[in-house]
């Protein structure tokens, strides 16, 4: 593909994206689009989920990686490729390289989740664990490329990568031709830029909204400055969009074609992940759930029909457990109560009976008798309960008070 090196609209064209779509035929799946009645009701407009979490390797990254590697010259292929990633890009490069018969080396941080390391190896890459953070891993990969002549495959800052990711936009227009708004997570910007190139060329009336995690939001200050700028330490559970600086090439496209970039909180991300699991029966990683988080945080703000791009589903089980707990807490599904009761046989059993009547599931019980603040015949009990939401929490509190217990603030 021919392109300008400038970070502008001219760097990637609709023809490039269409060429990438032909190249990916039989390689990348045309992922399904599922309607969501719950989100549609919340947003007061039809909402559809573009399920790139069901793509091969579990994310959209295969698209761009395959197009980039397939476009290498014979001598470049012979030298092999190298990448640095904590997860999705690593797996995309590994599988794309294997399909094209190109040797790949992927550098991953030492703390990368074991399932992602194993999957990258199984897709055919040589995995090297180096560095504690992605920046150190990236430096190691760049040094390897310099020493060996291997081609470095950037996760988002290359026109071929953007063209490959743009095929998601073509599929959206084919599957939901009446779409009015597309909401997509943004890290370095490759996916949003690719979708914008494809969609705006064919349907300039479609609004494209990018979503970043509040703790890793480099695009708002960059767009305000008119150039990519780096933010400080990035802290978010959404590691798939945890990028401290926009890519030069995608930034120019996002600046020209993406209508808005908003941010979502960690609580909104975890609530969105929980919603995808409970309501849509879809395993989605926090970055992939960011468009759903935007819909939850701004109900009614998007003109429909809306398509939310679920960009990936590669979530570490340990993180999934923590995020689900966080999401349930954010939705008021946990309640902690402290109260005092008379320290006599059967008192705790009576309390648990009152909670049973209120249909609250008891997770933990703490029973304190030795605190000097307690009276001679008193005991303090702290209970952590699983509830059905804020209304149920209020019902439990009311049931305890009506049963004669004093609930402490």
C-alpha positions as a printed Julia matrix, in Angstrom:
409×3 Matrix{Float64}:
   0.0     0.0    0.0
   1.21    3.49  -0.8
   0.85    6.15   1.85
   2.13    9.45   3.13
   4.23    9.35   6.28
   2.39   12.38   7.62
  -0.12   11.75  10.39
  -3.06   12.9    8.32
  -6.12   11.7    6.49
  -3.97   11.07   3.39
  -2.02    8.4    5.29
  -4.85    5.85   4.9
  -7.66    5.83   2.33
 -10.88    3.91   1.78
  -9.14    2.01  -1.01
  -6.5     0.89   1.49
  -9.18   -0.42   3.83
 -10.97   -2.2    1.0
  -7.69   -3.74  -0.07
  -7.12   -4.91   3.49
 -10.58   -6.47   3.53
  -9.74   -8.55   0.45
  -6.42   -9.55   2.0
  -8.16  -10.69   5.2
 -10.77  -12.8    3.41
 -10.57  -16.3    4.87
  -8.18  -15.1    7.59
 -10.16  -12.83   9.92
 -13.72  -13.63  10.87
 -16.61  -11.36  10.01
 -17.61  -11.08  13.65
 -21.26  -11.12  14.64
 -23.32   -8.12  15.67
 -25.71   -8.72  18.55
 -28.61   -6.51  19.59
 -28.89   -5.55  23.26
 -32.4    -4.97  24.55
 -31.12   -3.83  27.95
 -28.77   -1.19  26.52
 -31.37   -0.18  23.95
 -33.85    0.47  26.73
 -31.25    2.42  28.73
 -30.12    4.5   25.75
 -33.69    4.93  24.45
 -32.46    3.88  21.01
 -31.39    0.61  19.36
 -27.94   -0.55  20.49
 -25.92   -3.26  18.74
 -22.69   -4.91  19.93
 -19.95   -5.57  17.35
 -18.31   -8.66  18.86
 -14.6    -8.43  18.06
 -14.09  -10.3   21.33
 -15.09  -13.34  19.25
 -12.42  -12.65  16.6
  -9.55  -15.11  16.18
  -7.02  -14.52  19.0
  -9.82  -12.85  20.96
  -9.47   -9.3   19.6
  -9.4    -7.12  16.5
  -5.59   -7.01  16.52
  -5.2    -9.89  14.06
  -6.63   -7.7   11.29
  -3.95   -5.03  11.35
  -1.08   -7.38  12.18
  -1.87   -9.64   9.22
  -2.14   -6.75   6.74
   1.13   -5.23   7.99
   3.1    -8.48   7.79
   1.54   -9.54   4.49
   2.75   -6.26   2.98
   6.41   -6.87   3.8
   8.95   -7.36   1.02
  10.4   -10.9    0.63
  13.7    -9.87   2.2
  11.86   -8.32   5.14
   9.84  -11.48   5.7
  13.04  -13.49   5.64
  14.42  -11.34   8.48
  11.39  -12.1   10.66
   9.28   -9.74  12.73
   9.35   -8.56  16.33
   6.69   -6.99  18.52
   6.22   -5.82  22.09
   2.91   -6.33  23.86
   1.29   -7.42  27.09
  -1.44   -9.34  25.31
  -3.71   -8.73  22.32
  -1.16   -7.37  19.84
   1.23  -10.16  20.83
  -1.31  -12.82  19.92
  -2.32  -11.06  16.7
   1.29  -10.84  15.5
   2.0   -14.44  16.51
  -0.94  -15.89  14.58
  -0.52  -13.61  11.55
   3.15  -14.53  11.32
   2.4   -18.24  11.54
  -0.24  -18.0    8.81
   2.21  -16.18   6.54
   5.21  -18.4    7.32
   7.21  -15.6    8.96
   9.28  -16.12  12.1
   8.11  -13.92  14.99
   9.6   -12.88  18.3
   7.36  -11.21  20.85
   8.66   -9.4   23.91
   6.27   -9.36  26.86
   6.59   -7.86  30.35
   7.62  -10.29  33.08
   4.32   -9.69  34.83
   2.15  -10.47  31.8
  -0.73  -12.86  32.6
   0.21  -16.49  32.07
  -2.79  -17.26  29.79
  -1.64  -14.52  27.38
   1.95  -15.75  27.4
   0.83  -19.32  26.75
  -1.54  -18.29  23.95
   1.16  -16.23  22.21
   3.53  -19.2   22.26
   0.82  -21.55  21.02
   0.18  -19.25  18.06
   3.79  -19.8   17.06
   5.86  -16.9   18.4
   9.06  -17.07  20.37
   8.21  -15.24  23.59
  10.86  -13.32  25.54
   9.95  -11.94  28.94
  11.79   -8.7   29.55
  11.03   -5.55  31.53
   8.55   -4.84  34.29
   6.46   -2.35  32.29
   5.55   -2.13  28.61
   7.93    0.78  27.96
  10.89   -1.39  29.02
   9.57   -4.27  26.93
   9.19   -1.96  23.93
  12.79   -0.76  24.29
  14.0    -4.37  24.35
  12.02   -5.18  21.2
  13.42   -2.13  19.39
  16.95   -3.1   20.39
  16.33   -6.63  19.09
  15.08   -5.23  15.77
  18.2    -3.05  15.46
  20.54   -5.95  16.24
  18.89   -8.61  14.07
  17.23   -6.71  11.24
  13.79   -8.07  12.21
  10.9    -5.78  11.25
   9.25   -4.11  14.21
   5.45   -4.41  14.05
   3.94   -1.44  15.84
   0.58   -2.05  17.53
  -1.1     1.05  16.08
   1.24    3.62  14.53
   1.43    2.42  10.91
  -0.93    2.93   7.96
  -1.17   -0.79   7.17
  -2.19   -1.53  10.77
  -4.86    1.19  10.58
  -6.14   -0.09   7.22
  -6.53   -3.58   8.66
  -8.41   -2.32  11.71
 -10.61   -0.23   9.41
 -12.2    -3.41   8.05
 -14.26   -3.44  11.28
 -15.89   -0.24  10.0
 -16.77   -1.78   6.64
 -18.41   -4.73   8.41
 -20.4    -2.41  10.65
 -21.85   -0.6    7.62
 -22.71   -3.93   5.99
 -24.32   -5.39   9.12
 -26.09   -2.25  10.36
 -26.54    0.11   7.38
 -28.86    2.35   9.4
 -26.19    3.07  12.06
 -25.99    6.67  13.28
 -23.31    6.44  16.01
 -20.3     4.15  16.44
 -18.67    4.03  19.89
 -15.18    2.53  20.1
 -12.43    2.27  22.71
  -9.26    4.27  22.08
  -5.71    3.56  23.22
  -3.1     4.5   20.65
  -5.9     5.15  18.19
  -5.41    2.55  15.45
  -8.88    1.0   15.64
 -10.75    4.3   15.93
  -8.72    5.79  13.08
  -9.32    2.82  10.8
 -13.05    2.76  11.48
 -13.22    6.52  10.91
 -11.48    6.31   7.52
 -13.82    3.6    6.27
 -17.07    4.92   7.72
 -16.66    8.64   7.06
 -15.75    7.98   3.41
 -19.02    6.11   2.86
 -21.29    7.63   5.51
 -20.04   11.06   6.63
 -23.27   11.5    8.63
 -22.32    8.72  11.07
 -21.01   10.07  14.36
 -17.89    8.35  15.73
 -17.18    8.56  19.45
 -13.91    7.36  20.99
 -13.72    6.24  24.62
 -10.69    6.32  26.9
 -10.17    5.29  30.51
  -9.85    8.31  32.8
  -6.52    7.02  34.09
  -5.0     6.71  30.61
  -6.58    9.5   28.6
  -3.9    10.91  26.31
  -6.22   11.95  23.49
  -8.18   14.83  25.12
  -5.03   16.86  25.95
  -3.45   15.9   22.62
  -6.5    17.05  20.66
  -6.53   20.28  22.66
  -2.84   20.82  21.85
  -3.21   19.86  18.19
  -0.44   17.27  18.44
   0.27   14.02  20.27
   1.37   14.66  23.84
   2.39   12.2   26.53
   0.55   11.88  29.82
   2.18   10.82  33.06
   1.67    7.51  34.8
  -1.28    5.61  33.34
  -3.37    3.65  35.83
  -6.36    1.64  34.64
  -7.67   -1.9   34.62
  -8.22   -1.51  30.86
  -4.73   -2.57  29.76
  -5.84   -2.84  26.13
  -6.22    0.96  25.93
  -3.55    1.85  28.48
  -1.39    3.99  26.2
   0.46    7.12  27.36
   0.78    8.83  23.96
  -1.3     8.7   20.75
   0.36    7.36  17.64
   1.42   10.02  15.14
  -0.45    8.47  12.19
  -3.71    7.61  13.97
  -3.73   10.96  15.79
  -3.98   12.89  12.54
  -6.94   10.78  11.43
  -8.71   10.9   14.79
  -8.23   14.67  14.89
  -9.85   15.04  11.45
 -12.56   12.41  11.51
 -13.54   11.3   15.02
 -16.33   13.51  16.35
 -15.65   13.15  20.07
 -13.37   11.42  22.57
 -14.85   10.94  26.04
 -13.59    9.23  29.2
 -15.03    6.66  31.6
 -14.17    5.8   35.19
 -12.89    2.51  36.59
 -16.26    1.93  38.24
 -18.04    2.43  34.92
 -15.63    0.02  33.2
 -16.18   -2.73  35.74
 -19.96   -2.22  35.67
 -19.86   -2.48  31.86
 -17.86   -5.7   31.97
 -20.35   -7.17  34.44
 -23.25   -6.1   32.24
 -21.71   -7.76  29.17
 -21.32  -10.98  31.13
 -24.73  -11.0   32.81
 -26.94   -9.5   30.12
 -25.21  -10.32  26.83
 -23.48  -13.55  27.97
 -20.23  -12.23  26.47
 -16.76  -12.36  28.04
 -15.25   -8.95  27.35
 -12.06   -7.4   28.7
 -12.22   -3.94  30.34
 -10.87   -2.15  27.24
 -13.44   -3.93  25.09
 -16.22   -2.92  27.46
 -15.3     0.79  27.37
 -17.96    1.69  24.74
 -20.61    0.03  26.93
 -19.27    2.03  29.89
 -19.8     5.22  27.88
 -23.4     4.21  27.16
 -23.97    3.49  30.86
 -22.47    6.8   31.96
 -24.36    8.91  29.42
 -27.72    7.24  28.8
 -29.69    8.97  26.07
 -26.68   10.96  24.83
 -26.1     9.0   21.62
 -28.22    9.14  18.49
 -29.22    5.68  17.35
 -28.99    3.13  16.12
 -25.72    2.84  18.05
 -22.99    0.25  17.44
 -20.64   -0.37  20.38
 -17.43   -2.13  19.35
 -16.42   -4.82  21.86
 -12.78   -4.81  20.79
 -11.47   -7.77  22.79
 -12.19  -10.56  25.23
  -8.74  -11.57  26.48
  -9.11  -11.03  30.21
  -6.96  -12.76  32.8
  -9.16  -14.89  35.12
  -7.58  -13.31  38.21
  -8.35   -9.83  36.9
 -11.84  -10.96  35.88
 -12.57  -12.0   39.46
 -11.41   -8.64  40.82
 -13.24   -6.65  38.17
 -16.48   -8.54  38.72
 -16.3    -7.82  42.44
 -15.58   -4.17  41.67
 -18.47   -4.05  39.21
 -20.89   -5.6   41.68
 -19.82   -3.09  44.33
 -20.28   -0.21  41.87
 -23.82   -1.44  41.19
 -24.7    -1.59  44.89
 -24.69   -5.38  44.94
 -22.67   -5.56  48.18
 -23.72   -4.15  51.55
 -21.63   -3.94  54.7
 -23.49   -3.37  57.97
 -22.29   -3.02  61.56
 -24.53   -3.4   64.55
 -24.44   -4.21  68.24
 -26.43   -6.91  69.95
 -26.7    -8.49  73.37
 -23.98  -11.1   73.84
 -26.1   -14.1   74.73
 -26.52  -17.59  73.24
 -28.64  -17.52  70.1
 -28.28  -13.76  69.47
 -26.21  -14.22  66.31
 -28.54  -16.96  65.06
 -31.53  -14.62  65.49
 -29.72  -11.92  63.52
 -28.91  -14.33  60.69
 -32.54  -15.41  60.67
 -33.66  -11.79  60.19
 -31.29  -11.47  57.24
 -32.63  -14.7   55.77
 -36.14  -13.24  55.82
 -34.75  -10.19  53.97
 -33.3   -12.55  51.32
 -29.73  -11.26  51.73
 -26.84  -13.62  51.04
 -24.2   -13.51  53.78
 -20.61  -13.49  52.52
 -18.62  -12.74  55.69
 -19.36  -12.37  59.4
 -17.08  -10.61  61.89
 -17.98  -11.07  65.59
 -16.17   -8.85  68.13
 -16.56   -9.28  71.89
 -13.35   -7.75  73.29
 -13.44   -4.13  72.08
 -13.16   -1.84  75.16
 -15.86    0.41  73.65
 -18.42   -2.36  74.08
 -20.6    -2.71  77.16
 -20.27   -5.7   79.46
 -23.06   -7.62  77.72
 -22.56   -6.31  74.19
 -21.0    -7.74  71.04
 -20.4    -6.03  67.71
 -21.11   -7.79  64.44
 -19.97   -6.71  60.97
 -21.61   -8.44  58.03
 -20.79   -8.29  54.33
 -23.84   -9.15  52.29
 -24.57   -9.82  48.64
 -27.75   -8.05  47.55
 -29.78   -7.46  44.41
 -29.0    -3.76  44.15
 -29.53   -0.42  45.93
 -33.27   -0.96  46.5
 -32.61   -4.34  48.1
 -29.89   -2.76  50.29
 -32.49   -0.31  51.59
 -34.92   -3.19  52.22
 -32.28   -5.09  54.24
 -31.51   -2.02  56.33
 -35.21   -1.46  56.97
 -35.77   -5.12  57.91
 -32.95   -5.01  60.47
 -34.26   -1.85  62.07
 -37.8    -3.19  62.19
 -36.45   -6.32  63.89
 -35.07   -4.09  66.67
 -31.42   -3.89  65.67
 -29.46   -0.65  65.76
 -27.5    -0.32  62.54
 -24.35    1.75  63.06
 -23.26    4.35  60.48
